[in-house]
Short mmCIF file of C-alpha atoms in Angstrom, two decimals:
data_model
loop_
_atom_site.label_atom_id
_atom_site.label_comp_id
_atom_site.label_asym_id
_atom_site.label_seq_id
_atom_site.Cartn_x
_atom_site.Cartn_y
_atom_site.Cartn_z
CA MET A 11 -225.77 113.26 238.39
CA SER A 12 -222.63 114.47 236.72
CA ASP A 13 -219.84 116.26 238.58
CA LEU A 14 -220.70 119.88 239.32
CA GLY A 15 -217.79 122.27 239.77
CA LEU A 16 -216.54 125.73 238.90
CA THR A 17 -214.77 126.37 235.60
CA PRO A 18 -213.23 129.85 235.62
CA ASP A 19 -213.22 131.85 232.41
CA ARG A 20 -210.51 134.01 233.95
CA THR A 21 -208.48 133.64 237.12
CA ASN A 22 -210.47 134.69 240.13
CA THR A 23 -208.51 135.16 243.32
CA SER A 24 -211.22 136.86 245.38
CA ASN A 25 -212.85 135.13 248.32
CA THR A 26 -216.45 134.05 247.97
CA ASP A 27 -219.32 133.78 250.38
CA PRO A 28 -220.65 130.29 251.11
CA PRO A 29 -224.33 129.46 251.21
CA ASN A 30 -225.94 128.40 254.44
CA PRO A 31 -226.10 124.59 254.14
CA ASP A 32 -229.10 124.57 256.48
CA GLN A 33 -231.14 127.01 254.35
CA SER A 34 -234.60 125.54 253.86
CA LEU A 35 -235.64 125.27 250.22
CA SER A 36 -239.25 125.65 251.23
CA GLU A 37 -238.80 129.25 252.43
CA PRO A 38 -238.20 132.36 250.29
CA LEU A 39 -234.72 133.76 250.63
CA GLY A 40 -235.19 137.52 250.77
CA PRO A 41 -233.16 140.13 248.90
CA GLY A 42 -229.79 139.23 250.47
CA SER A 43 -228.04 138.15 253.64
CA PRO A 44 -224.79 139.03 255.45
CA ASP A 45 -221.52 138.10 253.74
CA GLN A 46 -219.19 135.41 255.06
CA SER A 47 -215.86 134.97 253.30
CA ARG A 48 -214.65 131.48 252.35
CA PRO A 49 -212.17 130.13 249.75
CA ASP A 50 -213.35 129.32 246.23
CA ALA A 51 -212.63 125.60 246.76
CA ASP A 52 -215.03 125.47 249.68
CA TRP A 53 -217.62 127.38 247.65
CA SER A 54 -217.30 124.87 244.79
CA ASP A 55 -217.80 121.96 247.18
CA ARG A 56 -220.90 123.57 248.64
CA LEU A 57 -222.33 124.17 245.19
CA ASP A 58 -221.82 120.49 244.37
CA ARG A 59 -223.91 119.59 247.41
CA ALA A 60 -226.50 122.27 246.67
CA ALA A 61 -227.35 120.61 243.36
CA GLY A 62 -229.19 117.80 245.15
CA PRO A 63 -229.32 113.99 245.03
CA ASP A 64 -228.88 111.84 241.94
CA PRO A 65 -232.29 111.11 240.32
CA ALA A 66 -231.11 107.57 239.53
CA ALA A 67 -230.99 106.84 243.27
CA ALA A 68 -234.65 107.74 243.87
CA PRO A 69 -237.17 104.96 244.61
CA ALA A 70 -238.83 103.36 241.61
CA LEU A 71 -242.40 104.24 240.65
CA ARG A 72 -244.65 102.92 237.90
CA TRP A 73 -246.08 106.01 236.25
CA GLY A 74 -249.33 106.35 234.37
CA ILE A 75 -249.70 109.25 231.93
CA ILE A 76 -252.91 111.16 231.27
CA GLY A 77 -252.68 112.85 227.87
CA PRO A 78 -250.19 111.50 225.29
CA GLY A 79 -249.13 114.90 223.92
CA GLY A 80 -245.77 116.47 223.24
CA ILE A 81 -244.73 117.13 226.83
CA ALA A 82 -245.74 113.58 227.80
CA GLN A 83 -243.38 112.29 225.12
CA ARG A 84 -240.45 113.96 226.84
CA PHE A 85 -241.53 112.55 230.20
CA ALA A 86 -241.76 109.08 228.66
CA ARG A 87 -238.24 109.39 227.22
CA GLU A 88 -236.41 110.83 230.20
CA ILE A 89 -237.88 109.05 233.20
CA PRO A 90 -236.84 105.49 232.14
CA ARG A 91 -233.48 106.77 230.92
CA PHE A 92 -232.41 108.70 234.02
CA THR A 93 -234.33 107.13 236.93
CA ALA A 94 -235.30 103.71 238.27
CA SER A 95 -238.94 104.46 237.49
CA THR A 96 -240.89 103.29 234.46
CA ILE A 97 -243.86 104.40 232.38
CA GLN A 98 -246.39 101.68 233.05
CA ALA A 99 -249.49 102.96 231.26
CA VAL A 100 -250.88 105.78 229.15
CA GLY A 101 -254.47 106.94 228.85
CA SER A 102 -256.30 108.88 226.16
CA ARG A 103 -259.90 109.36 225.08
CA ASP A 104 -258.68 107.87 221.78
CA LEU A 105 -257.48 104.30 222.35
CA GLY A 106 -255.65 104.30 219.02
CA ARG A 107 -253.66 107.35 220.06
CA ALA A 108 -252.82 105.75 223.41
CA ARG A 109 -251.65 102.58 221.65
CA ARG A 110 -249.45 104.53 219.24
CA PHE A 111 -247.85 106.34 222.17
CA ALA A 112 -247.37 103.05 224.04
CA ASP A 113 -245.77 101.40 221.00
CA CYS A 114 -243.45 104.35 220.45
CA PHE A 115 -242.16 104.49 224.03
CA GLY A 116 -242.37 100.86 225.08
CA VAL A 117 -245.24 101.43 227.54
CA PRO A 118 -246.83 98.12 228.59
CA ARG A 119 -250.47 99.26 228.90
CA ALA A 120 -252.69 101.61 226.86
CA HIS A 121 -256.13 102.74 227.97
CA GLY A 122 -258.95 104.30 225.97
CA SER A 123 -260.20 106.43 228.86
CA TYR A 124 -258.71 108.37 231.74
CA GLN A 125 -260.94 106.48 234.17
CA GLU A 126 -259.33 103.20 233.09
CA LEU A 127 -255.87 104.71 233.47
CA VAL A 128 -256.36 105.87 237.06
CA ALA A 129 -258.05 102.57 237.98
CA ASP A 130 -255.12 100.51 236.64
CA PRO A 131 -253.76 98.60 239.68
CA THR A 132 -250.28 98.47 238.16
CA VAL A 133 -249.97 102.29 238.19
CA ASP A 134 -248.38 103.81 241.32
CA ALA A 135 -248.65 107.51 240.43
CA VAL A 136 -250.21 109.64 237.69
CA TYR A 137 -248.59 112.33 235.57
CA VAL A 138 -251.26 114.74 234.29
CA ALA A 139 -250.17 116.11 230.90
CA SER A 140 -253.50 117.23 229.45
CA PRO A 141 -254.32 120.85 228.47
CA HIS A 142 -254.50 123.46 231.26
CA SER A 143 -258.28 123.41 231.19
CA GLU A 144 -258.29 119.72 232.18
CA HIS A 145 -255.63 119.70 234.92
CA HIS A 146 -258.13 120.26 237.73
CA ASP A 147 -260.54 117.51 236.68
CA HIS A 148 -257.85 114.98 235.79
CA ALA A 149 -255.92 115.55 239.02
CA LEU A 150 -259.13 115.04 241.01
CA LEU A 151 -259.90 111.91 239.00
CA ALA A 152 -256.53 110.39 239.90
CA LEU A 153 -256.64 111.44 243.56
CA ARG A 154 -260.13 110.00 243.98
CA ALA A 155 -258.80 106.74 242.57
CA GLY A 156 -256.14 106.75 245.30
CA LYS A 157 -253.24 107.81 243.08
CA PRO A 158 -250.67 110.53 243.89
CA VAL A 159 -250.29 113.10 241.13
CA LEU A 160 -247.68 115.18 239.33
CA VAL A 161 -249.68 117.84 237.47
CA GLU A 162 -248.21 119.78 234.58
CA LYS A 163 -247.82 123.52 234.95
CA SER A 164 -249.71 125.65 235.11
CA PHE A 165 -251.24 123.65 237.94
CA ALA A 166 -254.80 124.75 237.13
CA LEU A 167 -256.71 127.58 235.48
CA ASN A 168 -256.92 129.61 238.70
CA THR A 169 -256.34 129.57 242.43
CA ALA A 170 -259.80 128.22 243.26
CA GLN A 171 -259.21 125.14 241.11
CA ALA A 172 -255.72 124.63 242.55
CA GLU A 173 -257.05 124.84 246.11
CA GLU A 174 -259.70 122.23 245.37
CA VAL A 175 -257.08 119.79 244.05
CA LEU A 176 -254.80 120.32 247.06
CA ASP A 177 -257.70 120.04 249.50
CA GLU A 178 -258.53 116.67 247.93
CA ALA A 179 -254.91 115.51 248.20
CA ARG A 180 -254.79 116.59 251.85
CA ALA A 181 -258.08 114.87 252.69
CA ARG A 182 -256.95 111.62 251.09
CA GLY A 183 -253.37 111.75 252.40
CA LEU A 184 -251.92 111.68 248.89
CA PHE A 185 -248.93 113.43 247.35
CA ALA A 186 -249.57 116.18 244.81
CA MET A 187 -247.11 118.46 243.05
CA GLU A 188 -247.11 120.92 240.19
CA ALA A 189 -244.69 119.73 237.52
CA MET A 190 -242.67 122.95 237.58
CA TRP A 191 -239.58 120.99 236.62
CA SER A 192 -237.25 124.00 236.71
CA ARG A 193 -237.55 124.31 240.50
CA CYS A 194 -236.11 120.77 240.76
CA LEU A 195 -233.11 121.41 238.47
CA PRO A 196 -229.50 121.74 239.72
CA HIS A 197 -228.92 125.23 238.33
CA TYR A 198 -232.00 126.60 240.13
CA ALA A 199 -230.72 125.10 243.40
CA VAL A 200 -227.29 126.65 242.90
CA LEU A 201 -228.77 130.01 241.90
CA ARG A 202 -230.84 130.00 245.07
CA GLN A 203 -227.76 129.27 247.16
CA LEU A 204 -225.89 132.14 245.52
CA VAL A 205 -228.67 134.54 246.46
CA ALA A 206 -229.11 133.06 249.95
CA SER A 207 -225.44 133.41 250.78
CA GLY A 208 -225.25 137.08 249.90
CA ARG A 209 -222.71 136.15 247.22
CA LEU A 210 -224.37 138.67 244.89
CA GLY A 211 -224.69 141.29 247.63
CA GLN A 212 -228.09 142.85 248.11
CA LEU A 213 -230.42 141.60 245.38
CA ARG A 214 -231.40 144.59 243.22
CA ASN A 215 -233.34 143.24 240.25
CA ILE A 216 -234.32 140.15 238.30
CA VAL A 217 -235.17 140.16 234.61
CA ALA A 218 -236.64 136.91 233.26
CA VAL A 219 -237.80 136.83 229.64
CA HIS A 220 -239.67 133.99 227.95
CA ASN A 221 -240.12 134.54 224.23
CA GLN A 222 -241.30 131.90 221.82
CA SER A 223 -242.71 132.13 218.32
CA LEU A 224 -245.52 129.59 218.54
CA ASP A 225 -248.42 128.47 216.39
CA LEU A 226 -251.08 131.18 216.61
CA ASP A 227 -253.67 129.25 214.60
CA PRO A 228 -257.04 130.55 215.83
CA ALA A 229 -258.29 126.95 215.92
CA GLY A 230 -255.31 125.73 217.97
CA ARG A 231 -254.99 125.17 221.71
CA LEU A 232 -252.79 128.21 222.38
CA MET A 233 -255.38 130.67 221.09
CA ASN A 234 -258.38 128.92 222.67
CA PRO A 235 -259.65 130.50 225.93
CA ALA A 236 -261.66 127.37 226.75
CA LEU A 237 -258.41 125.37 226.88
CA GLY A 238 -256.57 127.89 229.06
CA GLY A 239 -254.66 129.27 226.08
CA GLY A 240 -252.43 132.33 225.96
CA ALA A 241 -248.87 133.24 226.86
CA LEU A 242 -249.32 133.47 230.64
CA LEU A 243 -250.13 129.88 231.61
CA ASP A 244 -247.75 128.44 229.00
CA LEU A 245 -244.78 130.84 229.19
CA GLY A 246 -245.27 133.47 231.88
CA VAL A 247 -245.51 130.83 234.57
CA TYR A 248 -241.76 130.20 234.20
CA PRO A 249 -240.43 133.70 235.01
CA LEU A 250 -243.04 134.06 237.76
CA HIS A 251 -241.99 130.78 239.38
CA LEU A 252 -238.33 131.78 239.04
CA ALA A 253 -238.92 135.06 240.88
CA HIS A 254 -240.99 133.27 243.53
CA TRP A 255 -238.30 130.60 243.90
CA LEU A 256 -235.82 133.28 244.88
CA LEU A 257 -237.98 135.72 246.83
CA GLY A 258 -241.40 134.26 247.63
CA ALA A 259 -244.62 136.22 247.19
CA PRO A 260 -244.09 139.87 246.22
CA ASP A 261 -245.40 142.98 247.93
CA SER A 262 -246.96 144.26 244.71
CA LEU A 263 -247.55 143.35 241.06
CA GLN A 264 -248.34 145.43 237.99
CA ALA A 265 -248.98 144.02 234.53
CA VAL A 266 -249.47 145.32 231.01
CA GLY A 267 -250.24 143.06 228.08
CA LEU A 268 -251.73 142.47 224.68
CA LEU A 269 -254.74 140.30 223.91
CA ALA A 270 -255.19 138.24 220.75
CA ASP A 271 -258.40 138.43 218.72
CA SER A 272 -259.62 135.26 220.45
CA GLY A 273 -259.39 136.98 223.83
CA VAL A 274 -256.35 135.15 225.23
CA ASP A 275 -253.19 137.01 226.20
CA ARG A 276 -250.55 137.13 223.47
CA ALA A 277 -247.94 138.89 225.62
CA GLU A 278 -247.43 140.51 229.01
CA THR A 279 -244.79 142.31 231.02
CA ILE A 280 -245.15 141.94 234.77
CA VAL A 281 -243.30 144.03 237.35
CA LEU A 282 -243.06 142.66 240.89
CA ARG A 283 -241.59 144.33 243.97
CA TRP A 284 -240.17 143.05 247.27
CA GLY A 285 -239.07 146.08 249.29
CA GLN A 286 -236.07 147.46 247.39
CA THR A 287 -235.92 144.56 244.92
CA ILE A 288 -237.75 144.53 241.58
CA ALA A 289 -238.35 141.68 239.14
CA THR A 290 -239.53 141.98 235.56
CA ALA A 291 -241.21 138.93 234.02
CA VAL A 292 -241.85 138.99 230.27
CA ALA A 293 -243.82 136.45 228.23
CA ASP A 294 -244.63 136.60 224.51
CA CYS A 295 -245.87 133.66 222.43
CA ALA A 296 -245.30 135.43 219.09
CA ALA A 297 -241.71 136.65 219.46
CA ALA A 298 -238.47 135.25 218.04
CA GLY A 299 -236.44 136.39 221.04
CA ARG A 300 -234.38 134.74 223.70
CA CYS A 301 -235.43 133.21 227.01
CA SER A 302 -232.87 135.02 229.11
CA LEU A 303 -232.31 135.60 232.81
CA ALA A 304 -230.34 138.19 234.78
CA VAL A 305 -230.22 138.11 238.58
CA VAL A 306 -228.44 141.29 239.64
CA GLY A 307 -227.04 142.13 243.06
CA SER A 308 -225.00 145.00 244.44
CA LYS A 309 -221.74 142.98 244.22
CA ALA A 310 -222.23 140.52 241.35
CA ARG A 311 -224.77 139.13 238.89
CA VAL A 312 -225.77 135.79 237.40
CA ASP A 313 -226.80 135.46 233.76
CA ILE A 314 -228.32 132.75 231.59
CA GLU A 315 -228.26 133.78 227.95
CA ASP A 316 -231.10 131.57 226.73
CA TRP A 317 -233.60 128.90 227.85
CA PHE A 318 -233.13 129.87 231.49
CA TYR A 319 -235.70 127.36 232.74
CA CYS A 320 -233.95 124.37 231.09
CA PRO A 321 -230.73 122.78 232.41
CA GLN A 322 -228.04 125.42 231.89
CA ASP A 323 -224.71 126.67 233.15
CA LEU A 324 -224.72 129.87 235.20
CA ILE A 325 -222.42 132.80 234.42
CA LEU A 326 -221.34 134.62 237.59
CA THR A 327 -219.87 138.08 236.90
CA GLU A 328 -218.13 140.19 239.54
CA LEU A 329 -218.41 143.95 239.86
CA ASP A 330 -215.02 144.32 238.13
CA GLY A 331 -216.16 142.27 235.12
CA ARG A 332 -214.45 138.97 235.96
CA SER A 333 -216.66 135.99 235.05
CA THR A 334 -216.90 132.40 236.22
CA VAL A 335 -218.91 129.65 234.56
CA LEU A 336 -220.70 127.41 237.05
CA ASN A 337 -221.08 124.04 235.36
CA THR A 338 -224.63 123.19 236.36
CA LYS A 339 -225.92 121.93 233.01
CA VAL A 340 -227.11 118.31 232.92
CA GLU A 341 -228.70 115.96 230.41
CA GLY A 342 -232.46 115.58 230.32
CA GLY A 343 -234.33 117.54 232.97
CA PHE A 344 -237.70 115.93 233.67
CA GLN A 345 -236.03 113.19 235.71
CA PHE A 346 -235.49 115.63 238.58
CA GLU A 347 -239.20 116.34 239.18
CA ALA A 348 -240.04 112.65 238.80
CA ALA A 349 -237.30 111.62 241.23
CA GLU A 350 -238.37 114.28 243.74
CA SER A 351 -241.95 112.98 243.52
CA ALA A 352 -240.78 109.40 244.01
CA ARG A 353 -238.71 110.31 247.08
CA ARG A 354 -241.61 112.15 248.72
CA ILE A 355 -244.17 109.48 247.89
CA ALA A 356 -241.90 106.75 249.29
CA ALA A 357 -241.50 108.79 252.47
CA GLY A 358 -245.26 109.18 252.84
CA GLU A 359 -245.12 112.95 252.39
CA LEU A 360 -247.89 114.96 250.76
CA GLU A 361 -245.79 117.69 249.13
CA SER A 362 -242.26 118.68 248.17
CA PRO A 363 -240.40 121.73 249.52
CA LEU A 364 -239.07 122.30 246.02
CA VAL A 365 -242.55 122.92 244.56
CA SER A 366 -244.60 123.32 247.70
CA TRP A 367 -248.37 123.69 247.77
CA ARG A 368 -247.88 127.21 249.07
CA ALA A 369 -245.61 128.05 246.14
CA SER A 370 -248.07 126.74 243.56
CA LEU A 371 -250.96 128.59 245.16
CA GLU A 372 -249.02 131.84 245.42
CA VAL A 373 -247.83 131.71 241.80
CA MET A 374 -251.36 130.80 240.71
CA GLY A 375 -252.54 133.84 242.63
CA LEU A 376 -250.03 136.04 240.82
CA MET A 377 -251.34 134.81 237.48
CA ASP A 378 -254.91 135.50 238.63
CA GLN A 379 -253.82 139.07 239.40
CA VAL A 380 -252.22 139.43 235.97
CA ARG A 381 -255.37 138.22 234.23
CA ARG A 382 -257.53 140.60 236.27
CA GLN A 383 -255.33 143.53 235.31
CA LEU A 384 -255.46 142.50 231.64
CA GLY A 385 -259.23 141.94 231.72
CA LEU A 386 -258.91 138.24 230.87
CA ARG A 387 -261.24 135.53 232.15
CA PHE A 388 -261.59 131.94 231.03
CA PRO A 389 -265.07 130.74 229.97
CA GLN A 390 -265.13 128.29 232.90
CA GLU A 391 -264.94 131.25 235.31
CA GLY A 392 -268.07 133.00 234.04
CA PRO A 393 -268.45 136.77 233.82
CA ALA A 394 -266.44 139.09 236.05
CA PRO A 395 -268.17 140.13 239.29
CA ALA A 396 -270.03 143.42 238.99
#
C-alpha cells in the first residue's frame, strides 16, 4: 500500500500517546486507556504499521461471484487491479447476464446457475453479492460445495440465518466472512489505534451518519421487504459496525425510525451506550446529506467529513483546536477484504479477527433489536410472536 504518514495542517509540538502494538484487533477496545507520552515521529511510525499489510502481497485466489450486480462490478474491478487474485467465474440465473458481466470484466467462465458456479472446480472461493434476502441460501450453497465464502453485508436477514451459515462453515472447516470492507481498511485500523492508545482521552461519544438519496421506486429492491429492503441493512449496518469496531457490543440500544408505505424502514436513529460512552448511528435512504463521522474524546477528536466508511484521511483535532491530517486514504478499497480473506484461507483459518464471526453476529443482533423496536419483520420471518 502507499506510504502512510502524518501531514500537519499546523505545527504540533505536543507529545502524543502511542497505541499498544500488541492490541488484538479481535477484541473491543473500551472507552479509553491510560496515556503514555511518545514523540510524534514514533506515533507516525506506529500508525504506518497499524494500517496493515499490502493487499498485493496476499496469496492468490480464484474468485467466483454469485450475483453480477453493481457491487460485484466493483469487486471485479478492484481485486485483479490491487491483488494477486483473479475473478475466475461469475454465476447468474440469467446466463446472458453472466456472459455480459464476464465479457465486461475479462472473467474466463460464466454460469447460468449458482449451482454451476459453486461446483466449478476452477473456483477457490465464492463472493456472495446477491440481495440480502439471498445471502443465507447462497452462502450455504457455496459452503456445501466445499467453497469458502465472503458474503456481502448485511451478512443475512437476521441473527438466526447468520448463525446457520457460520455453523455450516464451522462444521465443514471452511472460512466465512461478512464483506464489511470498512473494517479491513487502513483508516479504520488507525482510528482504532487512536482510541486504544488513549490518544483521544476517555471516549465520550461517536456520531456516525449515513445519508443517501436512493431510488425509492416501490417496485425496486430497496423498498421490497421480501428482498431485505430498507435503510438499515443497506446503510445502517455501516455506522453500527463502526461503533462495534471501536467498542464491541453495547450495554443498551434505543431506536426511533420511519417506515415507508411498503413496510421497510426509510430511516432510523439509533442510540447505543457503553457505560459513560454514547454512540449515535443515523441511516436515511432518502436524504441528500453527508456520511460523516465524529469520534470524540475528552482530549481530542477525529472527524471524517463525508463517506466515512470508504478510504479516507482522518482529521485529528486537539482540545486547543490544532488539527493534523492523518494520510490514510488509499485507492480502491475492496482489495483489503479480499486480501484478508486470501490470507486466512491460505493459513487454514475459519475466520478473520477484522470481521470476526462474533462481530457479525453481534451487529446482526443489534439490527434485530432495531427492527423489533420499529415493528419491522421480513416476510421470511413470519408474524411476530404473540
